[in-house]
Short mmCIF file of C-alpha atoms in Angstrom, two decimals:
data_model
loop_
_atom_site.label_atom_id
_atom_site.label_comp_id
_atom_site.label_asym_id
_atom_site.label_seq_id
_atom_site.Cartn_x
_atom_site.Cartn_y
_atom_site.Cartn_z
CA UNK A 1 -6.17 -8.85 17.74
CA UNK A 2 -6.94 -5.83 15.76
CA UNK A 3 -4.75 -4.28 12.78
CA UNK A 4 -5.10 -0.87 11.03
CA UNK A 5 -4.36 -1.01 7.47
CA UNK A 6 -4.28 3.03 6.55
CA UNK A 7 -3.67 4.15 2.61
CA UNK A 8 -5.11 7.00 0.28
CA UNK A 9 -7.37 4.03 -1.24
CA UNK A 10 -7.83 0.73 -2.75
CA UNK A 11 -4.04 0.35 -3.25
CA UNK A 12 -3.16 -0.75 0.81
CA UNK A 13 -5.26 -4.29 -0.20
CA UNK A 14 -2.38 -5.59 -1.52
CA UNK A 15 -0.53 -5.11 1.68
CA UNK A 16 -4.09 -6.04 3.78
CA UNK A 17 -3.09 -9.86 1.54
CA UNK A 18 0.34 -10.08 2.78
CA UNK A 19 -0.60 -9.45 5.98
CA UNK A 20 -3.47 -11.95 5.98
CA UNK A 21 -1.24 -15.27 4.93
CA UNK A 22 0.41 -14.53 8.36
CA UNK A 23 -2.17 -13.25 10.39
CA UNK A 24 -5.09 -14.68 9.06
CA UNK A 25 -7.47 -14.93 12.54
CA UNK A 26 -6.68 -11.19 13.18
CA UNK A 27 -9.60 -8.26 12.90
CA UNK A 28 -8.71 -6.08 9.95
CA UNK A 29 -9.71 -2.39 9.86
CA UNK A 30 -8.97 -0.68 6.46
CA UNK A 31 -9.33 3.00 6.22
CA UNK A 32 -8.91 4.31 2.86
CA UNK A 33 -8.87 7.91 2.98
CA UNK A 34 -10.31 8.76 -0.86
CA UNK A 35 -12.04 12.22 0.24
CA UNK A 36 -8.30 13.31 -0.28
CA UNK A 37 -6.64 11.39 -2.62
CA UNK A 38 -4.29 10.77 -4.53
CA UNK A 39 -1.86 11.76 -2.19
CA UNK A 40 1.03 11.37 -4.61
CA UNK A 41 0.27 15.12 -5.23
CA UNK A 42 -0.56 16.51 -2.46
CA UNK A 43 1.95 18.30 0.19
CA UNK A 44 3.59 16.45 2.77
CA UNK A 45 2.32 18.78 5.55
CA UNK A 46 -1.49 17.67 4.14
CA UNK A 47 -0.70 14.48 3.98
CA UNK A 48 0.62 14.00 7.48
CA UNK A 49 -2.18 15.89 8.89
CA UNK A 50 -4.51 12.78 7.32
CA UNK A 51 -2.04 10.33 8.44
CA UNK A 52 -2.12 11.73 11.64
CA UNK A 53 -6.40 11.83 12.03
CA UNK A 54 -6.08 8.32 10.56
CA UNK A 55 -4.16 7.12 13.26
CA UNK A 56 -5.81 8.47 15.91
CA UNK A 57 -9.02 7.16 14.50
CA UNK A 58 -7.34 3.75 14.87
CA UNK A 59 -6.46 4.35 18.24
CA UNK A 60 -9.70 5.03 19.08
CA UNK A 61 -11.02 1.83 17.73
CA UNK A 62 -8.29 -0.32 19.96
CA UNK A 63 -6.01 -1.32 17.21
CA UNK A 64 -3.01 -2.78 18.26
CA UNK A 65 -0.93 -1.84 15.66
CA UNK A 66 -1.06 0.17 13.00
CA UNK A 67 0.35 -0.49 9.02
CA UNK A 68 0.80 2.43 6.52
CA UNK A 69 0.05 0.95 3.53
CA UNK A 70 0.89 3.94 1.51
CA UNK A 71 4.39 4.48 0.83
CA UNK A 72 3.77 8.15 0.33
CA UNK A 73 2.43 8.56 3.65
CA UNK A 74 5.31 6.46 5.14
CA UNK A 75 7.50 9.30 3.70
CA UNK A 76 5.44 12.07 4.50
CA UNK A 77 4.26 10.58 7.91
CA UNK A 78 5.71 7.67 9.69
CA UNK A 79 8.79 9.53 11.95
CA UNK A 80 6.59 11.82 13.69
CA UNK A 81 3.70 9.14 14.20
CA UNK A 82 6.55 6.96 15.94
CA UNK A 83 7.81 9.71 18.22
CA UNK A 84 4.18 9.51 20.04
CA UNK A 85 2.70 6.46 18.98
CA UNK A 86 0.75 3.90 21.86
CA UNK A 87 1.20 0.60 19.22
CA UNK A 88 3.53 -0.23 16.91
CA UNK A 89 3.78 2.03 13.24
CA UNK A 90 4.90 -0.47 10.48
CA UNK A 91 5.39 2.03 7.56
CA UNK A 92 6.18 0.82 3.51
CA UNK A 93 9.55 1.93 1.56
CA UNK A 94 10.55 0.75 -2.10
CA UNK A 95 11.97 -2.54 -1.54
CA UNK A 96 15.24 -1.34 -3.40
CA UNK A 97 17.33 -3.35 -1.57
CA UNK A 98 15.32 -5.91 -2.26
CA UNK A 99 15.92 -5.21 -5.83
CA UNK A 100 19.88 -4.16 -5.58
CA UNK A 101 20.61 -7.52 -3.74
CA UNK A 102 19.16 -9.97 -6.05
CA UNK A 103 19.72 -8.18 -9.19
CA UNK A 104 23.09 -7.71 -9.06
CA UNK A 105 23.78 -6.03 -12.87
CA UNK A 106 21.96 -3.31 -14.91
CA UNK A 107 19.30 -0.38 -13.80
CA UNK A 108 16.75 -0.46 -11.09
CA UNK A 109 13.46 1.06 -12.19
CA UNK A 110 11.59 2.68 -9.32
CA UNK A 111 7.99 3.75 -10.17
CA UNK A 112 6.18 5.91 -7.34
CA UNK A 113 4.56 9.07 -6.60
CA UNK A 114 5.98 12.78 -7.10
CA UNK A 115 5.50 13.07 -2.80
CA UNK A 116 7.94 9.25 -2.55
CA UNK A 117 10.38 10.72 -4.81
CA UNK A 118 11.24 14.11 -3.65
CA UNK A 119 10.94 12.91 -0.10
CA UNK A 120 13.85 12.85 1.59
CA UNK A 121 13.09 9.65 3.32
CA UNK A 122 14.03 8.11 -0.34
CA UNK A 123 17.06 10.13 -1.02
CA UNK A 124 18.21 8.58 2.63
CA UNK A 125 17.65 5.22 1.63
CA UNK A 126 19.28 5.35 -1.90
CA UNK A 127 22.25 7.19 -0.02
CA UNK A 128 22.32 4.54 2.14
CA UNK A 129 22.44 1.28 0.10
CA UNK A 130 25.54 0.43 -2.01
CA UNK A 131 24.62 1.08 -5.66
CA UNK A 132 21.85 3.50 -4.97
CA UNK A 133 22.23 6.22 -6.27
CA UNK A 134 24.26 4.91 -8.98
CA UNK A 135 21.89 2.05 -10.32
CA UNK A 136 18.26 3.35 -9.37
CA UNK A 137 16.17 5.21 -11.57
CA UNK A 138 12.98 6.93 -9.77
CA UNK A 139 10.17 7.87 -12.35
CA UNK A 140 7.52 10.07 -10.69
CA UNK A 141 4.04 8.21 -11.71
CA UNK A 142 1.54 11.18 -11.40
CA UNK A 143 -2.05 10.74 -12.40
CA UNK A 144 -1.34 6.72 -12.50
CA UNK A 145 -2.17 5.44 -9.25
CA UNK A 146 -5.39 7.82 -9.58
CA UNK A 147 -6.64 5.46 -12.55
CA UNK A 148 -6.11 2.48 -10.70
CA UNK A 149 -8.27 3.69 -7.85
CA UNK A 150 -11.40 3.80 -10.48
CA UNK A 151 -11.39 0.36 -11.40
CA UNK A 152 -13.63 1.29 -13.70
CA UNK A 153 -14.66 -0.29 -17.42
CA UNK A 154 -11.56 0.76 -18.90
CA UNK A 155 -9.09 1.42 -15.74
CA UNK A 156 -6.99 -1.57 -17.57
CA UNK A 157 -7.07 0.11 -21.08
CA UNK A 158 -5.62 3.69 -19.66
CA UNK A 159 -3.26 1.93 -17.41
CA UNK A 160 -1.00 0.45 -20.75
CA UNK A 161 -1.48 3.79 -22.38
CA UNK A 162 0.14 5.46 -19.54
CA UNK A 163 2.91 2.82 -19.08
CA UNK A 164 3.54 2.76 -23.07
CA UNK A 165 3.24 6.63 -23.03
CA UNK A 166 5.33 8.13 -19.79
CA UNK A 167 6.92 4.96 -18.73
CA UNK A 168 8.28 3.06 -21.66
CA UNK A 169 9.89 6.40 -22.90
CA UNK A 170 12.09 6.83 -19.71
CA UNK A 171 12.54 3.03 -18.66
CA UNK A 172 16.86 2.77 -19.00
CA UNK A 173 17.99 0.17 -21.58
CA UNK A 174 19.51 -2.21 -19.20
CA UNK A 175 16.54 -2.81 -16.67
CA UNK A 176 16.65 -5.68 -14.66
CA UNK A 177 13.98 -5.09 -12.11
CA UNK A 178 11.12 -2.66 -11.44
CA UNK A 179 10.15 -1.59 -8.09
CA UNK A 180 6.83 -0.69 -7.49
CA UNK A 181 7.07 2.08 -4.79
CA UNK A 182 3.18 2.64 -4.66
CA UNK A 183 0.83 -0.29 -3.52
CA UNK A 184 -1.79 0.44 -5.90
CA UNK A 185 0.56 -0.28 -8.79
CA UNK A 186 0.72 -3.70 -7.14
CA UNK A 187 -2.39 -4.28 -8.69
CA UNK A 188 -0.53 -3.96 -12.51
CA UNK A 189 1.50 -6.29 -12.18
CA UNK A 190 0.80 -8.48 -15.55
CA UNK A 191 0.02 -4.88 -17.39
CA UNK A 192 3.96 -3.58 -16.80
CA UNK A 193 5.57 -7.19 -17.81
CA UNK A 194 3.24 -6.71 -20.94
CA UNK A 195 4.46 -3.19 -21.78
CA UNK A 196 7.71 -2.94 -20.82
CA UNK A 197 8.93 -6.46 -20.73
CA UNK A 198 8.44 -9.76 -19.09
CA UNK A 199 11.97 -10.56 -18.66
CA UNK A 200 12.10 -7.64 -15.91
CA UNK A 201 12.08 -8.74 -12.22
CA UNK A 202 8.99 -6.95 -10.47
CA UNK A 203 9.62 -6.17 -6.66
CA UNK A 204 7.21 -4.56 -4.14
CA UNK A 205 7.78 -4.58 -0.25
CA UNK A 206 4.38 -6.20 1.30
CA UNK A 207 5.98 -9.61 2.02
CA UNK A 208 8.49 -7.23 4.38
CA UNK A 209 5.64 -5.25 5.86
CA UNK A 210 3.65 -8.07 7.00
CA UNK A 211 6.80 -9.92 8.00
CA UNK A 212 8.04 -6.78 10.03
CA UNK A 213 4.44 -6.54 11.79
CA UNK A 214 4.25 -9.78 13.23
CA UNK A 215 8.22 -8.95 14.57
CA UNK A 216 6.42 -6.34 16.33
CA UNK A 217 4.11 -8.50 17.66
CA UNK A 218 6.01 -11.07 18.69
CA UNK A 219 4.57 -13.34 15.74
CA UNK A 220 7.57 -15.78 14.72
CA UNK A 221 7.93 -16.19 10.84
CA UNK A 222 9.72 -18.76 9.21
CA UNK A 223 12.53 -17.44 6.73
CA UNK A 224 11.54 -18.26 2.93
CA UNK A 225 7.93 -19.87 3.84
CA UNK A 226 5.13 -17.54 2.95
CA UNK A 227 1.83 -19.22 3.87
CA UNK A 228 -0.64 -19.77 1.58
CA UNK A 229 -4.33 -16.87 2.14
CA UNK A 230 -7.07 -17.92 4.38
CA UNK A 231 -10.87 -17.85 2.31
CA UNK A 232 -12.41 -16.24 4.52
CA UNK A 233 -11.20 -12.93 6.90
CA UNK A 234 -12.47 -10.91 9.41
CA UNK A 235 -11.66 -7.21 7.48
CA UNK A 236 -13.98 -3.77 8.51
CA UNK A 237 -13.62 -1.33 5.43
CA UNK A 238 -13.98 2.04 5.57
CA UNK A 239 -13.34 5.17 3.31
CA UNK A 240 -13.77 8.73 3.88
CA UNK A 241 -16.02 9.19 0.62
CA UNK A 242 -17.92 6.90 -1.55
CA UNK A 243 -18.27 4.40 0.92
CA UNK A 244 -21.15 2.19 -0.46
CA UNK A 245 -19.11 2.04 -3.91
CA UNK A 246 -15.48 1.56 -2.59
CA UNK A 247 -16.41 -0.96 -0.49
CA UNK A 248 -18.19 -3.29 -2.82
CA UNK A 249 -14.93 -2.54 -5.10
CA UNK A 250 -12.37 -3.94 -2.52
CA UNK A 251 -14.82 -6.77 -1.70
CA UNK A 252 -14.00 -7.51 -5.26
CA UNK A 253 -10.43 -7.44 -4.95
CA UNK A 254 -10.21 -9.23 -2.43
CA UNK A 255 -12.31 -11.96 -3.80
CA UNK A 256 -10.59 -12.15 -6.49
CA UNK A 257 -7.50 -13.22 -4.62
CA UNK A 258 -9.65 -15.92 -3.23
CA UNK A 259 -10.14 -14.19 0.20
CA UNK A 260 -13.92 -13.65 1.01
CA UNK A 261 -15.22 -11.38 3.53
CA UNK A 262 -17.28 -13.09 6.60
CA UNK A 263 -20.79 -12.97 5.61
CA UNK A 264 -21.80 -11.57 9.12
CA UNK A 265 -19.26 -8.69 9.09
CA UNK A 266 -21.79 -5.58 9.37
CA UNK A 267 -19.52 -2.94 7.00
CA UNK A 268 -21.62 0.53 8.22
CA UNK A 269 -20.36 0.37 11.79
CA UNK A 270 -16.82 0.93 11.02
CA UNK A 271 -17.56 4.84 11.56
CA UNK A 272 -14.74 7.90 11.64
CA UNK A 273 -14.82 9.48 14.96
CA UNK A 274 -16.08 13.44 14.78
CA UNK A 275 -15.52 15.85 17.12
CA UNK A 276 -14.03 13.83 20.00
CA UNK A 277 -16.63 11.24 19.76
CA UNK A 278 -14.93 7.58 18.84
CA UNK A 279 -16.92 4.77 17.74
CA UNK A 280 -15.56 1.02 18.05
CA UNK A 281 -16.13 -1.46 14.85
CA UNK A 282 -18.05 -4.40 16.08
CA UNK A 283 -16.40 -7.18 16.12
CA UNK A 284 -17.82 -9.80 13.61
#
């Protein structure tokens, strides 16, 4: 079984995880698109043109399904990819009712990108869910999920500044929970507990993505288990620029969430298709 695991950049690991503790023997193929990110702000037009290449790149390497990892792609991308699409389309949204249901009292903090909170795709879901609009607060993040992507000496340094500078400033009194409606902020976890409070509930929505993929496989999943991550994992990684450094990079990420790539997985054949000419990723 192959999976395509589509975001902007590093961020979709988190997701590629989730999906892992309940498909672990499946063939992974991340594409992180970083010629063009961030895509937070960017148009939605340009960002469901990449979506859209993305896609069909996975189709040409025999994926049989296909998650956006990216929650602003989802917005920006995943209706019209579902009105043609040959394999299933699991897309990402906030998990505010996540959020709503088990925090009951006080303000829901929802941090995500300018694109994921203009979208309308948002303003349809907080419409939609009983205390939405009244009890969630969307902060657009620009600029943030762009210094996670660097990872670099002192990614973790700029990352509190940020938080303690154009987060802390607008986060309501009474928060009870933050949502993290970008997967690369999944990766911040301890820094936003440290900054703006470890009493606060975090919520993402990767448990639900993974969970809703192997629905559409017809992979049964077993209500309140999550299953522990496999070592090792068959995973093809790809992005559209800076290839030999972003790859080492989510090597790293992964490993550091005890998941290890197989030793005999050849990363340079996992090639974008140009100009009508597809090319298949081995198979380890």
């Amino acid at each position: 079984m192959r999976i395509g695991i589509f975001d902007s950049g590093l961020g979709g690991l988190s997701i590629l995880l989730a999906c892992l503790r309940y498909l672990p023997d499946a063939h992974y193929l991340f594409y992180g698109d970083s010629a063009h990110a961030p895509y937070g702000d960017k148009s939605p037009a340009q960002v469901r043109q990449w979506t859209q290449a993305a896609y069909a790149w996975f189709i040409a390497a025999g994926v049989d399904a296909v998650v956006l990892a990216c929650n602003t792609a989802t917005s920006a991308a995943v209706a019209p990819l579902r009105e043609r699409a040959d394999v299933p389309v699991i897309g990402i949204e906030p998990a505010i009712k996540k959020a709503l249901i088990d925090h009951p009292q006080g303000d829901i903090l929802l941090l995500a990108t300018a694109v994921t909170v203009k979208g309308v795709k948002l303003q349809e879901l907080l419409h939609r869910l009983e205390g939405g609009q009244e009890r969630v607060r969307p902060l657009a993040c620009s600029g943030l999920a762009e210094i996670i992507e660097t990872q670099d000496a002192e990614w973790r340094e700029r990352v509190s500044r940020y938080l303690q500078v154009q987060v802390r400033p607008a986060q309501p009194q009474d928060t009870r929970a933050i949502v993290l409606g970008c997967t690369h902020y999944c990766w911040i976890g301890d820094l936003i507990h440290d900054v703006l409070g470890r009493d606060i509930a975090i919520v993402d929505g990767n448990d639900g993505v993974a969970r809703q993929l192997c629905h559409r496989l017809g992979v049964p999943t077993e209500a309140g288990v999550v299953p522990p991550l496999p070592d090792h994992a068959r995973i093809s990684l790809y992005f559209t620029t800076d290839n030999p450094v972003k790859s080492p990079l989510a090597r790293q990420l992964l490993a550091a969430n005890g998941v290890r790539m197989n030793s005999n997985q050849d990363q340079n054949v996992f090639l974008v298709p140009q100009q009508g000419v597809s090319r298949r990723p081995s198979d380890p």
